[in-house]
Coordinates of C-alpha atoms and ligand atoms in Angstrom, one line a residue:
Chain A
M232 CA -113.6 162.4 -238.4
A233 CA -115.8 162.1 -241.3
Y234 CA -119.0 159.7 -241.5
S235 CA -118.9 157.5 -244.8
A236 CA -121.7 158.2 -247.7
K237 CA -123.9 155.6 -246.4
V238 CA -124.1 157.6 -242.4
M239 CA -124.9 161.2 -243.9
D240 CA -127.9 159.5 -246.1
H241 CA -129.5 158.3 -243.3
F242 CA -128.7 161.5 -241.1
E243 CA -129.7 162.9 -244.5
N244 CA -133.0 161.8 -245.1
P245 CA -133.8 159.0 -241.6
R246 CA -136.2 156.3 -243.0
N247 CA -138.7 154.9 -241.1
L248 CA -139.0 158.2 -238.9
G249 CA -141.8 159.3 -236.6
K250 CA -144.3 158.4 -233.9
M251 CA -146.4 155.7 -233.8
D252 CA -149.9 155.6 -231.6
D253 CA -151.2 151.8 -232.0
A254 CA -147.8 150.3 -231.1
D255 CA -147.0 146.9 -230.1
G256 CA -144.3 147.2 -228.8
I257 CA -142.1 150.3 -227.2
G258 CA -138.4 150.5 -226.3
E259 CA -136.6 153.8 -225.3
V260 CA -133.2 153.4 -224.7
G261 CA -130.3 155.4 -223.6
N262 CA -129.6 158.7 -221.3
A263 CA -129.9 162.3 -222.6
K264 CA -127.5 163.1 -219.8
C265 CA -124.9 160.8 -222.4
G266 CA -126.3 162.8 -225.0
D267 CA -128.5 159.8 -226.6
I268 CA -131.8 158.5 -226.7
M269 CA -133.0 156.0 -228.6
K270 CA -137.2 154.5 -228.9
I271 CA -138.5 152.4 -231.4
Y272 CA -142.2 151.9 -232.0
L273 CA -142.8 148.1 -233.1
K274 CA -145.9 146.6 -235.0
I275 CA -146.3 143.0 -234.8
E276 CA -148.3 141.2 -236.7
D277 CA -148.0 137.2 -236.7
G278 CA -144.9 137.3 -235.6
I279 CA -144.0 139.5 -238.1
I280 CA -142.9 143.1 -237.9
K281 CA -145.1 144.9 -239.7
D282 CA -143.9 148.5 -239.3
V283 CA -141.2 150.5 -237.1
K284 CA -141.0 153.9 -236.4
F285 CA -138.7 155.5 -234.7
N286 CA -137.7 159.1 -232.7
T287 CA -134.0 159.4 -231.8
F288 CA -132.0 162.3 -229.7
G289 CA -128.5 161.9 -230.3
C290 CA -125.4 162.8 -232.9
A291 CA -125.2 162.6 -236.4
S292 CA -124.6 158.9 -236.0
A293 CA -127.4 158.0 -233.3
I294 CA -129.7 159.4 -235.8
A295 CA -128.1 157.0 -239.2
T296 CA -128.0 154.0 -236.5
S297 CA -131.2 154.6 -235.7
S298 CA -132.5 154.9 -239.3
M299 CA -130.4 151.7 -240.2
A300 CA -131.1 149.4 -237.5
T301 CA -135.1 150.1 -238.1
E302 CA -134.9 149.8 -241.6
M303 CA -133.3 146.0 -241.0
I304 CA -135.7 144.2 -238.7
K305 CA -138.8 146.2 -241.3
G306 CA -140.9 142.8 -242.7
Q307 CA -139.1 140.0 -240.4
K308 CA -139.9 137.6 -238.2
I309 CA -139.7 138.0 -234.6
E310 CA -136.8 136.0 -234.3
D311 CA -134.5 137.2 -236.3
A312 CA -135.3 140.9 -235.8
L313 CA -134.0 139.7 -232.6
Q314 CA -130.2 138.8 -234.1
L315 CA -129.9 141.7 -234.7
S316 CA -126.2 142.9 -233.6
N317 CA -124.1 146.0 -233.7
K318 CA -122.0 144.9 -235.8
A319 CA -124.4 144.1 -238.5
V320 CA -125.8 147.4 -238.0
V321 CA -122.2 149.5 -238.1
E322 CA -121.2 147.3 -241.3
A323 CA -124.3 148.1 -242.8
L324 CA -123.1 152.0 -242.5
D325 CA -120.3 151.2 -243.6
G326 CA -118.5 151.8 -240.3
L327 CA -118.8 154.2 -237.9
P328 CA -115.5 155.8 -236.1
P329 CA -114.6 154.5 -233.1
A330 CA -116.2 157.1 -230.8
K331 CA -119.4 156.6 -232.2
I332 CA -120.1 152.4 -231.7
H333 CA -122.0 153.3 -228.8
C334 CA -124.3 154.3 -231.0
S335 CA -124.7 151.5 -232.6
V336 CA -124.6 149.9 -229.6
L337 CA -127.9 151.8 -228.3
A338 CA -130.0 151.0 -231.7
E339 CA -129.5 147.0 -231.2
Q340 CA -130.9 147.5 -227.6
A341 CA -133.9 149.8 -228.5
V342 CA -135.2 147.7 -231.1
K343 CA -134.6 144.7 -228.0
A344 CA -136.4 147.3 -225.7
A345 CA -139.1 146.8 -228.0
L346 CA -139.7 143.2 -228.7
A347 CA -139.3 142.9 -225.1
D348 CA -141.8 145.3 -224.1
Y349 CA -144.3 143.5 -226.4
Y350 CA -143.8 139.8 -224.9
T351 CA -143.9 141.6 -222.2
K352 CA -147.6 143.2 -223.3
N353 CA -149.0 139.4 -224.8
G354 CA -147.8 137.9 -221.6
I355 CA -145.1 136.0 -223.5
E356 CA -141.9 134.5 -221.8
F357 CA -138.7 136.2 -222.8
D358 CA -134.6 136.0 -221.8
P359 CA -134.4 138.6 -219.5
S360 CA -130.7 139.3 -220.9
L361 CA -133.4 141.3 -223.7
L362 CA -133.1 144.0 -221.4
S363 CA -130.1 144.2 -220.3
G364 CA -126.8 146.4 -221.5
C365 CA -127.7 150.2 -220.1
G366 CA -131.0 150.9 -220.0
G367 CA -130.1 154.3 -219.3
H368 CA -128.2 153.5 -216.7
C369 CA -125.7 155.6 -217.0
D370 CA -124.1 154.9 -213.7
D371 CA -123.5 151.8 -213.3
C372 CA -123.3 150.8 -216.8
E373 CA -120.8 150.1 -219.6
S374 CA -122.2 149.7 -222.5
C375 CA -121.9 153.3 -223.8
G376 CA -117.9 152.2 -223.6
H377 CA -117.9 154.4 -220.3
Chain B
M1363 CA -125.0 175.9 -252.5
K1364 CA -123.5 179.0 -250.6
T1365 CA -121.3 178.8 -247.3
V1366 CA -122.0 180.8 -244.9
Y1367 CA -118.5 181.2 -242.4
A1368 CA -119.8 181.6 -239.3
D1369 CA -117.0 179.8 -237.4
N1370 CA -114.7 181.7 -236.5
A1371 CA -113.3 181.4 -233.0
A1372 CA -111.9 177.9 -234.4
T1373 CA -110.5 180.5 -236.8
T1374 CA -110.7 182.7 -240.4
A1375 CA -110.2 183.2 -243.9
L1376 CA -106.7 185.2 -244.5
C1377 CA -106.8 188.3 -245.6
P1378 CA -105.8 189.6 -249.1
E1379 CA -103.1 191.2 -247.2
A1380 CA -102.1 188.8 -245.7
L1381 CA -102.1 186.4 -248.2
E1382 CA -100.1 189.2 -250.8
V1383 CA -96.9 189.4 -248.3
M1384 CA -96.9 185.5 -247.0
V1385 CA -96.8 185.7 -250.8
N1386 CA -94.3 187.7 -251.9
C1387 CA -92.4 186.6 -248.9
L1388 CA -92.4 182.8 -249.5
K1389 CA -91.8 183.2 -253.1
D1390 CA -88.4 186.9 -252.8
N1391 CA -88.0 186.1 -249.6
Y1392 CA -86.7 182.6 -249.0
G1393 CA -83.4 183.7 -246.9
N1394 CA -82.7 182.2 -243.6
A1395 CA -83.2 185.8 -241.2
S1396 CA -80.4 183.5 -239.0
S1397 CA -77.8 184.0 -242.6
M1398 CA -75.2 186.2 -242.7
H1399 CA -75.9 187.1 -246.2
H1400 CA -78.1 189.7 -248.1
S1401 CA -80.8 187.1 -248.5
G1402 CA -80.9 186.3 -244.9
Q1403 CA -80.8 189.5 -243.6
A1404 CA -83.8 190.6 -246.1
A1405 CA -85.5 189.1 -244.4
A1406 CA -84.3 189.4 -241.4
E1407 CA -85.7 193.5 -242.1
V1408 CA -89.0 191.8 -242.4
V1409 CA -88.8 190.0 -239.4
L1410 CA -87.5 193.2 -237.6
Q1411 CA -90.4 195.2 -239.0
A1412 CA -93.2 192.9 -238.8
R1413 CA -91.5 192.4 -234.9
Q1414 CA -92.2 196.0 -234.1
D1415 CA -95.7 196.1 -236.1
I1416 CA -96.9 193.6 -233.8
A1417 CA -95.1 195.1 -230.6
D1418 CA -97.2 198.1 -230.9
C1419 CA -101.2 197.0 -231.8
I1420 CA -100.2 195.4 -227.7
G1421 CA -98.4 198.4 -226.5
A1422 CA -95.6 195.6 -226.0
D1423 CA -91.7 196.8 -226.7
V1424 CA -90.1 195.0 -229.8
N1425 CA -87.9 192.7 -227.5
E1426 CA -90.8 192.0 -225.6
I1427 CA -92.2 189.4 -227.8
Y1428 CA -91.1 185.8 -229.4
F1429 CA -92.3 184.4 -232.0
T1430 CA -94.2 180.7 -231.4
S1431 CA -96.3 177.5 -233.4
G1432 CA -99.1 179.4 -232.3
G1433 CA -101.5 180.0 -230.0
T1434 CA -100.8 176.4 -228.0
E1435 CA -97.5 176.6 -228.1
S1436 CA -97.6 180.4 -226.2
D1437 CA -99.6 179.0 -223.5
N1438 CA -98.0 176.1 -222.5
W1439 CA -94.9 177.7 -222.7
A1440 CA -96.1 180.9 -220.9
I1441 CA -97.6 179.1 -217.8
T1442 CA -94.1 176.3 -217.5
N1443 CA -92.4 179.1 -217.7
A1444 CA -93.4 180.9 -214.6
A1445 CA -94.7 177.6 -213.1
R1446 CA -90.9 177.1 -212.6
L1447 CA -90.3 180.8 -211.1
G1448 CA -92.5 180.2 -208.9
A1449 CA -91.1 176.6 -207.8
K1450 CA -87.5 178.0 -207.2
K1451 CA -88.8 180.3 -205.4
G1452 CA -91.2 177.9 -203.5
K1453 CA -93.8 179.4 -204.5
K1454 CA -96.5 176.4 -206.2
H1455 CA -99.5 177.7 -206.4
I1456 CA -101.6 179.1 -209.5
I1457 CA -104.8 180.5 -209.3
S1458 CA -106.7 180.1 -212.9
T1459 CA -110.5 179.3 -213.5
S1460 CA -112.4 176.8 -214.7
F1461 CA -113.1 176.9 -219.0
E1462 CA -109.7 177.8 -219.7
H1463 CA -108.4 176.4 -223.2
H1464 CA -107.3 173.0 -223.7
A1465 CA -104.0 174.7 -223.9
V1466 CA -103.3 176.0 -220.6
L1467 CA -106.4 173.5 -218.5
H1468 CA -103.9 170.1 -219.5
T1469 CA -100.8 172.2 -219.0
L1470 CA -101.8 173.2 -215.6
M1471 CA -103.4 169.4 -215.5
K1472 CA -99.6 168.3 -216.1
L1473 CA -98.8 171.1 -213.6
E1474 CA -100.6 169.6 -210.6
K1475 CA -99.3 166.0 -211.0
E1476 CA -95.6 167.7 -211.1
G1477 CA -97.3 169.2 -207.1
F1478 CA -98.6 172.4 -208.1
E1479 CA -101.7 173.8 -206.6
V1480 CA -104.2 174.9 -208.8
T1481 CA -107.0 177.1 -207.4
Y1482 CA -109.6 177.3 -210.5
L1483 CA -112.1 180.2 -209.6
D1484 CA -116.0 180.2 -210.6
V1485 CA -116.8 181.2 -214.7
H1486 CA -120.8 181.5 -212.6
E1487 CA -123.4 181.3 -215.2
D1488 CA -122.7 184.1 -216.6
G1489 CA -119.3 183.1 -218.2
Y1490 CA -116.9 186.2 -215.7
V1491 CA -115.3 185.7 -212.5
R1492 CA -115.4 187.8 -209.4
I1493 CA -112.6 189.3 -208.5
D1494 CA -113.1 189.1 -204.7
E1495 CA -113.3 185.5 -205.1
F1496 CA -109.9 186.0 -206.8
K1497 CA -108.5 188.1 -204.2
K1498 CA -109.7 185.6 -201.7
A1499 CA -107.8 182.7 -203.5
I1500 CA -104.8 184.8 -202.9
K1501 CA -101.9 182.6 -201.3
N1502 CA -98.4 183.8 -200.3
E1503 CA -97.3 181.2 -202.6
T1504 CA -99.6 182.0 -205.3
C1505 CA -96.1 182.9 -208.8
L1506 CA -98.4 182.8 -211.0
V1507 CA -102.2 184.1 -212.0
T1508 CA -103.4 182.5 -215.9
I1509 CA -107.1 184.3 -216.8
M1510 CA -108.3 183.9 -220.5
F1511 CA -109.3 187.6 -222.0
A1512 CA -112.2 186.5 -223.7
N1513 CA -113.8 182.4 -223.6
N1514 CA -113.8 181.0 -226.8
E1515 CA -117.2 179.5 -226.7
I1516 CA -119.1 181.6 -225.1
G1517 CA -117.5 184.7 -226.0
T1518 CA -117.6 186.7 -222.4
V1519 CA -115.0 188.7 -221.4
Q1520 CA -112.4 189.0 -218.7
P1521 CA -112.2 191.9 -216.2
I1522 CA -108.5 191.7 -216.8
E1523 CA -107.0 195.1 -216.6
E1524 CA -108.5 195.1 -212.7
I1525 CA -106.6 191.7 -212.1
G1526 CA -103.5 192.7 -213.3
A1527 CA -104.0 195.7 -211.4
I1528 CA -104.3 192.8 -208.4
C1529 CA -101.3 190.9 -209.6
K1530 CA -99.0 194.1 -209.7
E1531 CA -99.5 194.8 -206.1
K1532 CA -99.3 191.6 -205.1
G1533 CA -96.1 190.8 -207.2
I1534 CA -97.7 187.7 -208.8
Y1535 CA -96.8 187.3 -212.5
F1536 CA -100.2 187.5 -214.6
H1537 CA -100.8 185.1 -218.2
T1538 CA -103.8 186.0 -219.8
D1539 CA -105.0 183.8 -222.9
A1540 CA -105.6 186.2 -225.6
V1541 CA -106.1 184.3 -228.7
Q1542 CA -109.9 185.0 -229.0
V1543 CA -109.2 188.5 -227.9
V1544 CA -105.5 190.0 -230.2
G1545 CA -107.2 191.8 -233.3
H1546 CA -110.6 192.5 -231.9
L1547 CA -110.6 194.4 -229.2
P1548 CA -108.3 196.9 -227.7
V1549 CA -105.2 195.7 -225.8
N1550 CA -102.5 197.3 -224.6
V1551 CA -100.3 195.3 -222.2
K1552 CA -99.2 197.8 -220.7
E1553 CA -102.4 199.6 -219.3
Q1554 CA -104.2 195.8 -218.3
N1555 CA -101.3 194.7 -216.7
I1556 CA -100.1 192.7 -218.7
D1557 CA -97.3 189.9 -217.9
M1558 CA -97.7 187.7 -220.2
L1559 CA -100.0 187.6 -223.3
S1560 CA -100.1 184.6 -225.6
F1561 CA -101.9 185.2 -229.1
S1562 CA -102.8 183.3 -232.5
A1563 CA -102.9 184.7 -235.9
H1564 CA -104.9 182.3 -237.5
K1565 CA -107.5 184.4 -235.7
F1566 CA -107.1 187.9 -236.8
H1567 CA -107.2 186.1 -240.8
G1568 CA -103.6 185.6 -240.4
P1569 CA -102.0 182.3 -241.3
K1570 CA -102.2 179.4 -238.7
G1571 CA -99.6 177.6 -237.1
I1572 CA -97.8 180.9 -235.6
G1573 CA -98.2 182.4 -233.0
V1574 CA -96.5 185.0 -230.4
L1575 CA -95.6 185.3 -226.7
Y1576 CA -95.4 188.7 -225.2
C1577 CA -93.4 188.0 -222.4
R1578 CA -92.2 191.3 -220.0
K1579 CA -89.2 192.5 -219.5
G1580 CA -87.4 192.0 -216.4
I1581 CA -89.2 188.4 -216.7
P1582 CA -86.3 185.4 -216.9
L1583 CA -88.1 183.7 -219.7
I1584 CA -86.6 179.9 -220.5
S1585 CA -86.2 177.9 -223.9
F1586 CA -89.2 175.7 -224.3
M1587 CA -86.6 174.0 -226.0
Q1588 CA -83.5 172.8 -227.4
G1589 CA -81.3 174.4 -230.6
G1590 CA -80.4 177.4 -232.3
A1591 CA -80.2 180.9 -231.0
Q1592 CA -83.2 182.2 -232.8
E1593 CA -86.6 184.7 -231.1
R1594 CA -83.0 186.0 -229.0
N1595 CA -81.8 182.5 -227.2
K1596 CA -85.2 181.4 -226.6
R1597 CA -86.9 179.9 -228.8
P1598 CA -84.6 178.1 -231.6
G1599 CA -85.8 177.3 -235.6
T1600 CA -85.2 178.3 -238.0
T1601 CA -87.3 181.7 -238.2
N1602 CA -90.7 181.7 -240.0
T1603 CA -90.6 184.8 -241.8
P1604 CA -93.5 184.4 -244.5
A1605 CA -96.1 183.8 -241.5
I1606 CA -95.1 186.2 -239.3
A1607 CA -94.9 189.1 -242.1
A1608 CA -98.0 187.5 -243.0
T1609 CA -99.6 188.0 -238.9
A1610 CA -98.1 191.5 -238.4
A1611 CA -100.1 192.5 -242.0
A1612 CA -103.2 190.8 -240.9
L1613 CA -103.0 192.1 -237.3
K1614 CA -102.8 195.9 -238.6
K1615 CA -105.0 195.7 -240.8
S1616 CA -106.6 194.4 -238.0
C1617 CA -106.7 196.9 -235.8
A1618 CA -107.0 200.1 -237.6
E1619 CA -109.9 198.4 -238.5
M1620 CA -111.5 197.6 -235.7
D1621 CA -113.2 200.4 -234.1
K1622 CA -115.4 199.9 -237.3
N1623 CA -115.6 196.0 -237.1
I1624 CA -116.4 195.9 -233.4
A1625 CA -119.2 198.4 -234.2
Y1626 CA -120.5 196.2 -237.5
V1627 CA -119.6 192.8 -235.8
S1628 CA -121.7 193.4 -232.2
A1629 CA -125.1 194.5 -234.1
L1630 CA -125.2 191.4 -236.5
R1631 CA -124.1 189.4 -233.3
D1632 CA -126.8 191.5 -231.2
K1633 CA -129.6 191.5 -234.4
L1634 CA -128.6 187.0 -234.9
I1635 CA -129.4 186.6 -230.9
E1636 CA -132.2 188.7 -230.5
E1637 CA -134.0 187.7 -233.7
I1638 CA -133.6 183.3 -232.2
V1639 CA -134.6 184.2 -228.8
K1640 CA -137.5 185.0 -230.3
V1641 CA -138.6 182.5 -232.9
I1642 CA -137.5 179.9 -230.9
P1643 CA -138.8 178.8 -227.7
R1644 CA -136.2 177.0 -224.9
A1645 CA -133.8 178.7 -226.3
R1646 CA -130.7 179.8 -224.0
V1647 CA -128.2 182.4 -224.6
N1648 CA -125.0 181.1 -223.2
G1649 CA -122.5 183.9 -221.2
G1650 CA -123.3 187.7 -220.4
R1651 CA -124.4 190.2 -222.7
T1652 CA -122.7 192.9 -221.0
A1653 CA -119.1 191.7 -222.0
R1654 CA -119.2 189.9 -224.6
L1655 CA -116.6 189.4 -228.1
P1656 CA -117.9 191.4 -230.7
G1657 CA -118.6 188.0 -233.2
N1658 CA -119.4 185.7 -230.4
V1659 CA -122.9 183.5 -230.2
S1660 CA -123.3 180.8 -228.3
F1661 CA -127.2 178.8 -227.5
C1662 CA -128.5 175.6 -226.3
F1663 CA -131.6 174.2 -227.3
E1664 CA -133.5 172.2 -225.2
G1665 CA -134.2 168.4 -227.0
I1666 CA -131.4 168.2 -229.4
E1667 CA -127.7 167.5 -229.9
G1668 CA -125.9 169.8 -230.8
E1669 CA -123.9 167.7 -233.3
S1670 CA -126.7 166.9 -235.7
L1671 CA -127.3 170.3 -235.3
L1672 CA -124.4 171.2 -236.5
L1673 CA -124.1 168.3 -239.2
Y1674 CA -127.9 170.0 -240.4
L1675 CA -126.7 173.3 -240.8
D1676 CA -123.9 172.3 -243.2
L1677 CA -126.4 170.6 -245.5
K1678 CA -127.5 174.4 -246.0
G1679 CA -124.3 175.5 -246.4
I1680 CA -123.3 177.7 -242.5
C1681 CA -120.4 176.4 -240.3
G1682 CA -121.0 176.7 -236.4
S1683 CA -119.2 174.6 -234.4
S1684 CA -121.1 173.3 -231.1
G1685 CA -119.4 172.3 -227.6
S1686 CA -121.4 169.0 -228.1
A1687 CA -120.2 165.3 -226.9
C1688 CA -119.6 163.1 -229.6
T1689 CA -117.4 165.0 -231.8
S1690 CA -114.0 165.1 -229.2
G1691 CA -114.7 160.4 -228.6
S1692 CA -116.0 161.9 -225.3
L1693 CA -119.4 161.9 -224.0
D1694 CA -119.0 164.6 -221.8
P1695 CA -120.4 167.8 -223.2
S1696 CA -117.9 170.8 -223.2
H1697 CA -116.2 171.7 -219.6
V1698 CA -116.8 175.8 -220.7
L1699 CA -120.5 174.9 -220.7
L1700 CA -120.2 172.2 -217.9
A1701 CA -118.9 175.0 -216.1
L1702 CA -122.1 177.5 -216.0
G1703 CA -123.3 174.9 -214.7
L1704 CA -125.4 174.1 -216.8
P1705 CA -127.1 170.4 -216.5
H1706 CA -125.3 167.5 -219.2
E1707 CA -128.7 167.9 -221.2
I1708 CA -128.6 171.4 -221.9
A1709 CA -125.5 171.3 -223.1
H1710 CA -125.8 168.7 -224.9
G1711 CA -127.6 171.0 -227.1
S1712 CA -125.8 173.5 -227.6
L1713 CA -124.3 175.6 -231.0
R1714 CA -122.1 178.4 -231.1
L1715 CA -122.0 180.5 -234.1
S1716 CA -118.9 183.0 -234.2
L1717 CA -119.1 186.2 -236.9
S1718 CA -116.8 188.3 -238.8
E1719 CA -116.7 191.8 -240.5
Y1720 CA -116.4 188.9 -243.4
N1721 CA -120.5 188.1 -242.6
T1722 CA -122.8 190.1 -244.5
E1723 CA -126.4 190.7 -243.1
D1724 CA -127.7 188.5 -246.3
E1725 CA -126.0 186.0 -244.8
I1726 CA -127.1 186.3 -240.6
D1727 CA -130.8 186.5 -242.4
Y1728 CA -130.2 183.3 -243.8
I1729 CA -129.0 181.6 -240.6
I1730 CA -132.1 183.6 -239.1
E1731 CA -134.3 181.5 -241.3
Q1732 CA -132.5 178.0 -241.1
L1733 CA -131.5 178.0 -238.1
P1734 CA -136.0 177.9 -236.9
L1735 CA -136.1 175.0 -239.3
V1736 CA -133.5 173.2 -238.4
V1737 CA -134.5 172.9 -234.8
N1738 CA -138.1 172.2 -235.0
R1739 CA -136.9 169.0 -237.6
L1740 CA -134.6 168.0 -235.0
R1741 CA -137.1 168.5 -231.9
D1742 CA -140.2 166.6 -234.2
M1743 CA -137.4 163.6 -233.9
S1744 CA -136.5 163.9 -230.2
P1745 CA -138.2 161.5 -227.5
V1746 CA -135.5 164.5 -225.2
W1747 CA -138.5 167.1 -226.7
E1748 CA -142.1 165.0 -226.3
R1749 CA -141.1 164.6 -223.3
I1750 CA -140.5 168.2 -222.6
M1751 CA -143.7 169.1 -224.1
K1752 CA -145.8 166.3 -222.3
G1753 CA -144.6 167.9 -219.1
E1754 CA -145.2 171.6 -220.4
N1755 CA -149.3 170.7 -221.1
Ligands
PLP2068 C1 -108.5 180.8 -226.4 C2 -107.5 179.8 -227.2 N1 -107.2 179.5 -226.4 C3 -106.0 178.9 -227.2 C4 -106.3 178.1 -228.5 C5 -104.7 177.4 -229.4 O1 -104.6 178.4 -230.3 P1 -104.1 177.5 -231.8 O2 -105.0 176.7 -232.6 O3 -103.1 178.6 -232.2 O4 -103.2 176.8 -231.1 C6 -107.5 178.5 -229.1 C7 -108.4 178.2 -230.3 O5 -108.2 177.2 -230.3 C8 -108.6 179.8 -228.9 O6 -109.5 179.3 -228.9
FES2069 S1 -127.5 155.7 -221.8 FE1 -125.2 156.5 -220.2 S2 -124.3 154.3 -219.6 FE2 -125.4 154.3 -221.2
ZN2070 ZN1 -123.9 159.2 -230.0

């Protein structure tokens, strides 16, 4: 099991690492029991993701997928960020070992959870399927692949 | 960048003595040890001498030594053989522990599917089996006790001699997986009441892919595979002369220098453990400190995950290992850490550093300098650590 050079680069030099005091949306998914938690902070202005930060507890690919996902949505319109798929994150990282795909699922979910939080805070209605998936309820959740 | 190799429980560097006999054997002593001609007989002599030397190192008889492909094969063979012997007498109960190596655990699971009953002794939070609990687990149907000599992840050494004495008294076969022990701590199969013992050369600076099963005289041993008449009809396959000679060379050296190595390596271990728990808060040492492998250091650091810790250390040149999830393809942390009763979220943050006499004091100082930096870096980005810190305020 070896990681691609891209994964190692994002693991060694994570982009957008940090916390945000005045975030407009915060999403946290995963569960320490499973070994991965991702937390994403968004700064949103005029429907555009102006800034994004992340914190992650997890393996190297959890860190790399969070880093890549934040990079992919930064500067994007909310509608476009909502289209982010875990597959796109995996492709942008030149692939992940099969056992690590769940990390990319978490990254996608963290972004969506942060956007859902933004919608909720601003009283905007949204498709609840945004919040589907893992969310850390390991016992009745299949999105991590176990 | 320099390499600090601290993963000696996974495997060790080949020692120069083993390398030399191995290369010489490959070059000059290529005959088949089963051949009648002088080239074959020269190889046979090397194997015989190696067998004698290895037997001497563990207090066994030369005819009680069987060469295998490694610890895994020895474990599989010993356990399966003893189970078959038990089944013939209608005895289908086995006693083991919950933190054995997979070579043992998966063999036992296979036997369970075939109708054997296995009692897995609790190893408690300190990583030691309790003699009274062991005694209570013994039944009339118990045909085998298989308990590892020392655990590969947390380094705890079990009361083998005592367990062996009880087995002897009750007439139950006793096997021990001594893969982490042979060459590192004194082993004497007679004095320690061991019927069967498995070990592997690559854990004491010998080559990979070669192991030994010691099986006491008088225990019927049935071949695991079908083939030629090597190893006194018990283990077919052309004799691996170079690896056998190198195993003997490495073991002789390890045993000759054992006292010195134990003192040196355990001093490095203790320094590393003590300095790290002093500077890193919420660091837990896994496994008791009383009977412990000289080279084993095992931590759990709260708030971080082991694989990323391992790989950040690797970027600093430090090779360690983690019993954490993601590497194995399962999301569960190692069964060893869970057997200690650690919660998943703490077991995920494990790090094993395993030292040998090849490590220097400077290397230990380097680890002591780098490890806190890496742990802090990961904690700084961890939402779990953030929560732990908030809970404290
Ligand atoms: C305790 C224990 N048993 C068995 C084995 C397997 O030995 P080998 O790699 O020689 O098959 C190992 C090594 O990984 C071990 O540490
Ligand atoms: S976080 Fe455990 S199943 Fe999703
Ligand atoms: Zn992961």
